[in-house]
Amino acid sequence: MAELSGSVPPYYRDVYDTLCPGQNDKITREVLTQVLLKSGLEKSTLSQIWDCIGCKDGVVTRSVLYKALALVAFAQQGKTVNEKLLENFSGQELPKPQLGSIQEIKSSLSQKNKSPTLLQMDFCQICAVDKIEVLKAPEKKGIFLKHVEYEVKSTRFNSTVLRRYNDFVAFYEMLQMRFPYRMLPKLPPKKVIGADKSFIEARRKSLRRFLTIVCSHPAMYQDPIIRFFLTFSGSEVVHKIKDQFRGCADEFQMSPLSNEAKDLVPADTQMQFASTKDQIKQVTNHVLAMREMATRITDRSKGNAFDFHGFGKELVALGADTAVLSSWATGGNNHLQVLKQTFRGLSGEFNAISEKLVLQATREEEGLVDQLNLLYDLLQAYHDLCDRHERGVLREHHSALRKYGAMKNKRMAATINNSEQGAIDKIESKIVAQENEILTQENRNYYSLHCIHLETQLVHTYLQILGEVVTMLVATQVKGHREMCELWESLTPRVSALLSETSPPTSPRPVSPGGSY
């Protein structure tokens, strides 16, 4: 067995202390397997690593662990796993594998004995995984940009990277390949013709919602693809992310539960699935209606802000009119001159009212519309997942069964017609291969149902957003009306003075048939 030839990074020691915190504790093969699965490597690669590290009696020593970590790091760099990697290493310090932070490893191990059929995170824990910001990057002076760049910030990785829309598309495609049985919100559309500011802002918010969901997803957030997208600071992201992750195993191939998926699916799953899908469809319709209403509430606040600003401008313009009025026109009535003097001083008050309404619209948009958009994106992703299961996994399973039946008929016909033994043996080998394919498709079908079970629980976890939306609705209306009340009350004395400085209003007398008053 090869020996380590480089110095050991602190990360190796931290992993060992995490897996073996006490002097009498031992690291079992099962525990190390659970940690290595976080690498995102294929099962065949992990098997090669086990062959190289020489783990005896199922107990992992410190040196065996360090060799495993080093080989994982080499494999993640694209190198072929063998013992010579360790023998021929000429660097000063062994490479660090991408297995997540020490805290994430601890969290993963703490989940070990919990039921795999229950979602192990509540809404607060999901929100705490990461906080994502997507901001439009400032344009570089002197350079004509044909595309928009976004600053993507992650608190979890303490990172800020620049991303183009096409980078998001490549990231989405890799997630589709890796997690075919999980909810993936759709990306906003790519506008072919020149995009205006409103389109760019709407797309920015949609990209932020997309990242918020996938980067906090219990089954995805520790995946190397997400780490790469949020931290890689080089150029040509589209090509780099595809080169590194294209052809990688999907979740089913990597999961230790794939071969026992049938045992994880309750007998009444199909019935529960059909019923729950209809229930969530009704919830989606209600959320869509509330989102449209919340949007109209926000638009009205924006409209009121615009109108009150305009109303104030008209009063000021009227007060600034210096035209001399003749006594012929006024008949000695100087009400307009008195009003003009007051109107000229109302600009500040109406501007303040307009600004408060703009602030109110912002609170309504961020607290109501954005949250409902996030929930709607998640619900729509759930329906897309259900469609993929019914149109994809089930169809592939049924197709494999039909192909198997056709092969059996072909073998029967060959036997009846006394075909050569070689031809019959060839058919037999194809039948065996198809039986393995059917078993794989059956396991995939059960694994897909298992994932849908967990994704359904995740949807119900996210429904807590509705409670937050209602709470925010009440809070924003109370705050907004209180602020507006204070502004209007501060304006009341000046408005009252307008009436006291002029004669009280009287009802117009009826016009006589002759036209005189």
XYZ file of C-alpha atoms in Angstrom:
517
model
C 0.000 0.000 0.000
C 1.363 3.426 -1.004
C 2.536 5.869 1.632
C 1.808 9.595 1.766
C 4.659 11.710 0.421
C 3.351 15.243 1.004
C 2.530 17.306 4.066
C -0.992 16.989 5.448
C -3.279 20.063 5.172
C -5.146 21.210 8.320
C -8.404 20.197 6.619
C -7.373 16.507 6.849
C -6.855 16.786 10.603
C -10.161 18.623 11.039
C -11.999 15.851 9.175
C -10.327 13.221 11.361
C -11.239 15.082 14.578
C -14.824 15.349 13.307
C -15.134 11.644 12.517
C -13.192 10.512 15.572
C -13.751 13.080 18.364
C -12.723 10.805 21.281
C -9.677 8.663 21.985
C -11.733 5.480 22.114
C -13.839 6.348 19.053
C -13.302 4.554 15.760
C -14.089 5.520 12.187
C -16.102 2.796 10.490
C -16.194 2.060 6.792
C -19.855 3.166 6.728
C -19.036 6.590 8.177
C -16.210 7.199 5.721
C -18.457 6.061 2.869
C -21.029 8.655 3.902
C -18.362 11.375 3.859
C -16.862 10.320 0.518
C -20.289 10.388 -1.135
C -20.235 14.158 -0.611
C -17.416 14.338 -3.174
C -19.811 13.917 -6.103
C -17.604 11.196 -7.611
C -19.082 8.171 -9.353
C -19.455 4.909 -7.449
C -16.859 3.217 -9.683
C -14.297 5.901 -8.770
C -15.073 5.548 -5.071
C -14.624 1.769 -5.380
C -11.169 2.338 -6.878
C -10.312 4.590 -3.918
C -11.356 1.853 -1.477
C -9.147 -0.632 -3.342
C -6.156 1.702 -2.998
C -6.402 2.682 0.661
C -6.312 -0.863 2.091
C -8.960 -0.617 4.794
C -8.792 -3.774 6.925
C -11.440 -5.152 9.270
C -13.764 -2.280 8.412
C -11.852 0.159 10.688
C -10.414 3.358 9.190
C -7.142 4.536 10.741
C -5.800 8.092 10.530
C -3.405 7.226 7.694
C -6.126 5.403 5.752
C -8.410 8.425 6.091
C -5.695 10.809 4.875
C -4.996 8.592 1.845
C -8.704 8.490 1.033
C -8.969 12.280 1.229
C -5.915 12.729 -0.980
C -7.205 10.295 -3.620
C -10.602 12.008 -3.633
C -8.881 15.334 -4.256
C -6.832 13.851 -7.105
C -9.967 12.278 -8.639
C -11.801 15.619 -8.444
C -8.914 17.119 -10.422
C -9.644 14.608 -13.180
C -6.762 12.228 -12.474
C -7.124 8.446 -12.738
C -7.179 6.820 -9.298
C -4.289 4.450 -8.526
C -1.638 3.970 -5.837
C 1.033 5.678 -7.940
C -0.754 9.001 -7.431
C 0.397 8.951 -3.815
C 3.843 7.510 -4.563
C 4.660 9.994 -7.307
C 3.237 13.103 -5.646
C 5.949 15.774 -5.666
C 4.089 18.761 -4.197
C 4.711 20.171 -0.767
C 1.145 19.834 0.525
C -1.465 17.255 -0.437
C -4.527 18.656 -2.264
C -7.690 19.492 -0.379
C -10.820 17.548 -1.440
C -14.142 19.294 -2.036
C -16.346 17.661 0.606
C -17.953 20.759 2.069
C -17.060 22.615 5.243
C -16.379 20.804 8.516
C -19.707 22.069 9.824
C -21.485 20.571 6.800
C -19.770 17.219 7.403
C -20.914 17.309 11.027
C -24.444 18.144 9.933
C -24.419 15.300 7.402
C -23.289 12.801 10.034
C -25.952 13.988 12.484
C -28.616 13.112 9.902
C -27.386 9.517 9.591
C -29.805 7.794 11.948
C -32.848 9.827 10.971
C -35.579 8.474 8.744
C -34.723 8.916 5.046
C -38.441 9.327 4.249
C -38.771 12.522 6.309
C -37.475 15.956 5.416
C -34.858 16.771 8.036
C -34.985 20.586 7.795
C -37.589 23.160 8.767
C -38.182 26.458 6.987
C -35.874 28.475 9.231
C -33.042 25.986 8.707
C -33.540 26.079 4.939
C -33.437 29.890 4.902
C -30.289 29.841 7.047
C -28.333 27.663 4.585
C -27.376 30.635 2.428
C -28.404 34.176 1.574
C -28.092 34.908 -2.119
C -27.943 38.359 -3.692
C -28.039 38.956 -7.430
C -27.204 42.525 -8.439
C -26.728 44.067 -11.855
C -23.011 44.670 -12.264
C -22.020 48.268 -13.095
C -21.115 48.792 -16.716
C -17.453 49.363 -17.448
C -16.773 52.870 -18.749
C -15.462 53.091 -22.266
C -16.523 49.555 -23.151
C -19.618 48.764 -25.185
C -21.231 45.749 -23.534
C -23.503 43.528 -25.551
C -24.601 41.573 -22.509
C -25.626 42.162 -18.907
C -23.460 40.862 -16.083
C -24.720 40.061 -12.588
C -22.892 40.103 -9.281
C -23.827 36.906 -7.430
C -23.109 37.047 -3.706
C -23.237 34.097 -1.298
C -22.976 34.513 2.470
C -22.322 30.795 2.903
C -19.166 30.903 0.811
C -18.436 34.575 1.492
C -18.034 34.955 -2.264
C -18.873 37.434 -5.009
C -18.647 36.340 -8.643
C -19.708 37.795 -11.976
C -22.145 35.761 -14.044
C -23.847 36.212 -17.399
C -27.261 34.821 -18.273
C -25.672 32.035 -20.356
C -23.702 30.975 -17.263
C -27.015 30.439 -15.480
C -28.253 28.367 -18.422
C -25.202 26.076 -18.274
C -25.578 25.790 -14.480
C -29.252 24.878 -14.905
C -28.424 22.185 -17.465
C -25.872 20.582 -15.119
C -28.406 20.580 -12.268
C -30.968 18.940 -14.555
C -28.518 16.130 -15.280
C -27.482 15.725 -11.640
C -30.939 16.032 -10.007
C -33.581 14.749 -12.448
C -35.924 13.837 -9.566
C -35.863 17.181 -7.721
C -37.675 20.488 -8.101
C -35.819 22.916 -10.359
C -37.457 26.322 -10.925
C -37.371 27.562 -14.495
C -34.983 30.282 -15.554
C -36.448 33.545 -16.851
C -36.580 33.817 -20.651
C -33.709 35.234 -22.669
C -34.828 38.295 -24.604
C -33.397 38.242 -28.105
C -34.019 41.885 -29.001
C -32.584 44.673 -26.816
C -33.772 44.364 -23.221
C -35.103 47.437 -21.425
C -34.510 48.289 -17.763
C -37.771 46.755 -16.550
C -37.008 43.441 -18.286
C -33.468 43.359 -16.862
C -34.772 44.079 -13.349
C -37.479 41.409 -13.596
C -34.899 38.903 -14.844
C -32.499 39.825 -12.029
C -35.177 39.107 -9.429
C -36.109 35.839 -11.130
C -32.458 34.689 -11.149
C -32.200 35.551 -7.449
C -35.291 33.464 -6.670
C -33.896 30.567 -8.709
C -30.595 30.595 -6.808
C -32.327 31.062 -3.462
C -34.321 27.856 -3.985
C -31.618 25.589 -5.433
C -28.759 26.821 -3.209
C -30.805 26.109 -0.082
C -32.390 22.865 -1.276
C -31.734 20.105 1.296
C -30.607 17.626 -1.379
C -28.618 20.070 -3.519
C -26.929 22.749 -1.460
C -23.850 20.636 -0.637
C -23.286 19.539 -4.235
C -19.978 20.499 -5.922
C -21.869 22.015 -8.877
C -23.393 24.675 -6.626
C -20.075 25.341 -4.909
C -18.439 25.795 -8.318
C -21.072 28.208 -9.601
C -20.976 30.375 -6.472
C -17.190 30.461 -6.073
C -15.417 29.999 -9.437
C -13.939 33.365 -10.387
C -12.303 32.483 -13.698
C -13.503 33.204 -17.229
C -15.523 31.054 -19.654
C -17.849 29.735 -16.957
C -20.110 28.036 -19.503
C -17.305 25.835 -20.835
C -15.620 25.257 -17.483
C -18.740 24.082 -15.651
C -19.666 21.754 -18.517
C -16.147 20.352 -18.822
C -16.010 19.609 -15.097
C -19.470 18.162 -14.546
C -20.713 16.868 -17.899
C -21.085 13.101 -17.743
C -21.044 12.975 -13.936
C -23.331 10.479 -12.242
C -26.835 11.645 -11.386
C -28.317 11.548 -7.886
C -29.720 8.043 -8.344
C -26.314 6.627 -9.292
C -24.609 8.361 -6.357
C -27.176 7.693 -3.651
C -26.623 4.811 -1.192
C -30.428 4.501 -1.109
C -30.877 3.755 -4.821
C -30.862 -0.041 -4.423
C -33.310 0.037 -1.507
C -35.621 2.699 -2.902
C -38.513 0.235 -3.121
C -38.457 -0.182 0.657
C -38.663 3.594 1.118
C -41.901 3.957 -0.837
C -45.084 3.293 1.195
C -47.694 1.029 -0.378
C -50.227 3.856 -0.805
C -47.743 6.264 -2.418
C -49.442 6.339 -5.830
C -52.811 7.181 -4.293
C -51.296 9.795 -1.977
C -49.291 11.248 -4.854
C -52.351 11.716 -7.067
C -54.390 13.275 -4.260
C -51.617 15.579 -3.060
C -50.817 16.749 -6.578
C -54.413 17.973 -7.002
C -54.348 19.675 -3.602
C -51.122 21.510 -4.398
C -52.594 22.522 -7.748
C -55.420 24.271 -5.873
C -52.896 25.958 -3.578
C -50.960 27.113 -6.653
C -54.100 28.715 -8.111
C -54.736 30.606 -4.866
C -51.110 31.769 -4.668
C -51.266 32.953 -8.278
C -54.441 34.967 -7.545
C -52.892 36.499 -4.402
C -49.754 37.391 -6.331
C -51.790 39.259 -8.937
C -53.697 41.128 -6.232
C -50.492 41.994 -4.367
C -49.056 43.311 -7.626
C -52.095 45.556 -8.112
C -51.797 46.810 -4.498
C -48.165 47.725 -5.184
C -49.034 49.352 -8.506
C -51.698 51.475 -6.824
C -49.163 52.758 -4.294
C -46.815 53.644 -7.146
C -49.660 55.302 -9.013
C -50.701 57.284 -5.938
C -47.105 58.437 -5.465
C -46.982 59.649 -9.058
C -50.382 61.375 -8.857
C -49.752 63.170 -5.552
C -46.394 64.376 -6.855
C -48.151 65.663 -9.955
C -50.946 67.194 -7.885
C -48.396 69.142 -5.847
C -46.611 70.321 -8.991
C -49.866 71.658 -10.415
C -50.599 73.571 -7.199
C -47.119 75.105 -7.237
C -47.445 75.993 -10.921
C -50.787 77.612 -10.217
C -49.292 79.585 -7.324
C -46.387 80.733 -9.508
C -48.691 82.292 -12.085
C -47.903 86.040 -12.071
C -50.678 87.137 -14.400
C -52.482 90.259 -13.156
C -56.181 89.731 -12.721
C -58.492 92.610 -13.590
C -61.314 93.753 -11.388
C -63.593 93.096 -14.345
C -62.772 89.415 -14.036
C -62.734 89.107 -10.260
C -65.501 91.509 -9.367
C -63.378 92.441 -6.353
C -62.967 88.834 -5.250
C -59.283 88.188 -4.364
C -59.648 84.536 -3.357
C -57.303 83.254 -6.089
C -54.480 85.594 -5.076
C -54.742 84.421 -1.468
C -54.761 80.766 -2.585
C -51.732 81.258 -4.820
C -49.626 82.465 -1.904
C -50.317 79.238 0.012
C -50.027 76.933 -3.022
C -46.468 78.112 -3.652
C -45.404 76.658 -0.288
C -47.030 73.225 -0.634
C -44.349 71.626 -2.827
C -42.402 70.112 0.073
C -45.451 68.559 1.716
C -46.694 66.863 -1.432
C -43.188 65.668 -2.309
C -42.949 64.093 1.160
C -46.295 62.365 0.626
C -45.133 61.062 -2.753
C -41.854 59.776 -1.302
C -43.652 57.926 1.489
C -45.923 56.260 -1.063
C -42.884 55.181 -3.100
C -41.406 53.692 0.078
C -44.719 51.968 0.785
C -44.732 50.471 -2.723
C -41.189 49.161 -2.143
C -42.202 47.533 1.127
C -45.231 45.937 -0.521
C -43.187 44.682 -3.464
C -40.414 43.162 -1.331
C -42.633 41.824 1.443
C -45.575 40.589 -0.631
C -44.928 40.310 -4.374
C -41.358 38.981 -4.208
C -42.259 36.388 -1.575
C -45.328 35.208 -3.474
C -43.225 35.009 -6.654
C -40.726 32.801 -4.833
C -43.473 30.494 -3.583
C -45.126 30.361 -7.007
C -41.799 29.460 -8.673
C -41.385 26.588 -6.209
C -44.949 25.343 -6.720
C -44.566 25.467 -10.489
C -41.302 23.520 -10.183
C -43.193 20.872 -8.209
C -45.771 20.465 -10.981
C -42.983 20.229 -13.565
C -41.358 17.500 -11.445
C -44.615 15.531 -11.330
C -44.926 15.813 -15.116
C -41.336 14.601 -15.582
C -42.052 11.578 -13.417
C -45.209 10.636 -15.302
C -43.912 11.392 -18.795
C -40.297 10.346 -18.288
C -39.557 7.725 -15.646
C -42.803 5.798 -16.023
C -42.601 5.909 -19.815
C -39.018 4.593 -19.805
C -40.036 1.786 -17.438
C -42.958 0.773 -19.634
C -40.772 0.962 -22.750
C -38.222 -1.370 -21.146
C -41.010 -3.845 -20.297
C -42.337 -3.802 -23.886
C -38.847 -4.358 -25.246
C -38.366 -7.267 -22.843
C -41.646 -8.833 -23.995
C -40.600 -8.532 -27.638
C -37.291 -10.270 -26.878
C -39.049 -13.126 -25.109
C -41.306 -13.635 -28.141
C -38.270 -13.557 -30.424
C -36.543 -16.250 -28.354
C -39.679 -18.406 -28.394
C -39.917 -18.086 -32.175
C -36.238 -18.995 -32.558
C -36.718 -22.094 -30.381
C -39.788 -23.210 -32.340
C -37.981 -22.720 -35.670
C -34.951 -24.724 -34.421
C -32.573 -21.825 -34.970
C -28.845 -22.220 -34.417
C -27.743 -22.338 -30.786
C -25.480 -19.329 -31.321
C -28.420 -17.171 -32.386
C -30.483 -18.343 -29.407
C -27.587 -17.647 -27.011
C -27.283 -14.146 -28.440
C -30.976 -13.530 -27.810
C -30.603 -14.944 -24.293
C -27.750 -12.514 -23.495
C -29.891 -9.627 -24.729
C -32.760 -10.800 -22.535
C -30.486 -10.890 -19.472
C -29.220 -7.389 -20.264
C -32.801 -6.187 -20.675
C -33.797 -7.750 -17.364
C -31.029 -5.722 -15.713
C -32.294 -2.624 -17.509
C -35.828 -3.285 -16.261
C -34.533 -3.673 -12.710
C -32.648 -0.385 -13.011
C -35.690 1.421 -14.426
C -37.856 -0.054 -11.674
C -35.430 1.173 -9.025
C -35.344 4.582 -10.712
C -39.129 4.677 -10.645
C -39.186 3.946 -6.918
C -36.363 6.405 -6.271
C -38.270 9.071 -8.198
C -41.355 8.435 -6.036
C -39.168 8.606 -2.926
C -37.818 11.989 -4.043
C -41.315 13.251 -4.876
C -42.368 12.283 -1.349
C -39.576 14.441 0.083
C -40.189 17.265 -2.407
C -43.853 17.312 -1.404
C -42.787 17.757 2.208
C -40.480 20.564 1.083
C -43.413 22.305 -0.623
C -45.411 22.181 2.599
C -42.392 23.553 4.458
C -42.230 26.510 2.071
C -45.943 27.236 2.567
C -44.867 29.052 5.724
C -44.231 31.927 3.323
C -47.997 32.492 3.228
C -47.994 33.235 6.952
C -45.090 35.633 6.482
C -46.877 37.347 3.586
C -50.056 37.944 5.610
C -48.014 39.201 8.579
C -46.053 41.521 6.296
C -49.249 42.737 4.622
C -50.684 43.827 7.967
C -47.395 45.368 9.106
C -46.825 47.339 5.897
C -50.390 48.680 5.826
C -50.253 49.734 9.478
C -46.885 51.423 9.007
C -47.853 53.019 5.704
C -51.186 54.389 6.910
C -49.601 55.691 10.104
C -46.944 57.557 8.119
C -49.506 58.965 5.716
C -51.774 60.011 8.573
C -48.932 61.968 10.173
C -48.160 63.760 6.916
C -51.789 64.635 6.198
C -52.328 65.824 9.760
C -49.275 68.076 9.514
C -50.825 69.591 6.390
C -54.279 70.086 7.920
C -53.614 73.469 9.612
C -52.467 75.020 6.350
C -55.473 73.684 4.491
C -57.774 75.001 7.210
C -56.131 78.417 6.880
C -57.046 78.462 3.215
C -60.716 78.383 4.092
C -60.444 80.844 6.989
C -58.641 83.373 4.831
C -61.466 83.357 2.311
C -65.195 83.608 2.641
C -66.929 80.364 3.545
C -68.125 78.339 0.587
C -71.730 78.765 -0.340
C -74.014 76.731 -2.492
C -74.509 78.252 -5.933
C -77.850 79.868 -6.487
C -79.945 78.514 -9.338
C -79.620 80.233 -12.673
C -82.709 82.172 -13.735
C -84.308 81.533 -17.109
C -82.902 84.837 -18.344
C -79.366 83.836 -17.555
C -78.821 86.469 -14.765
C -77.920 85.615 -11.174
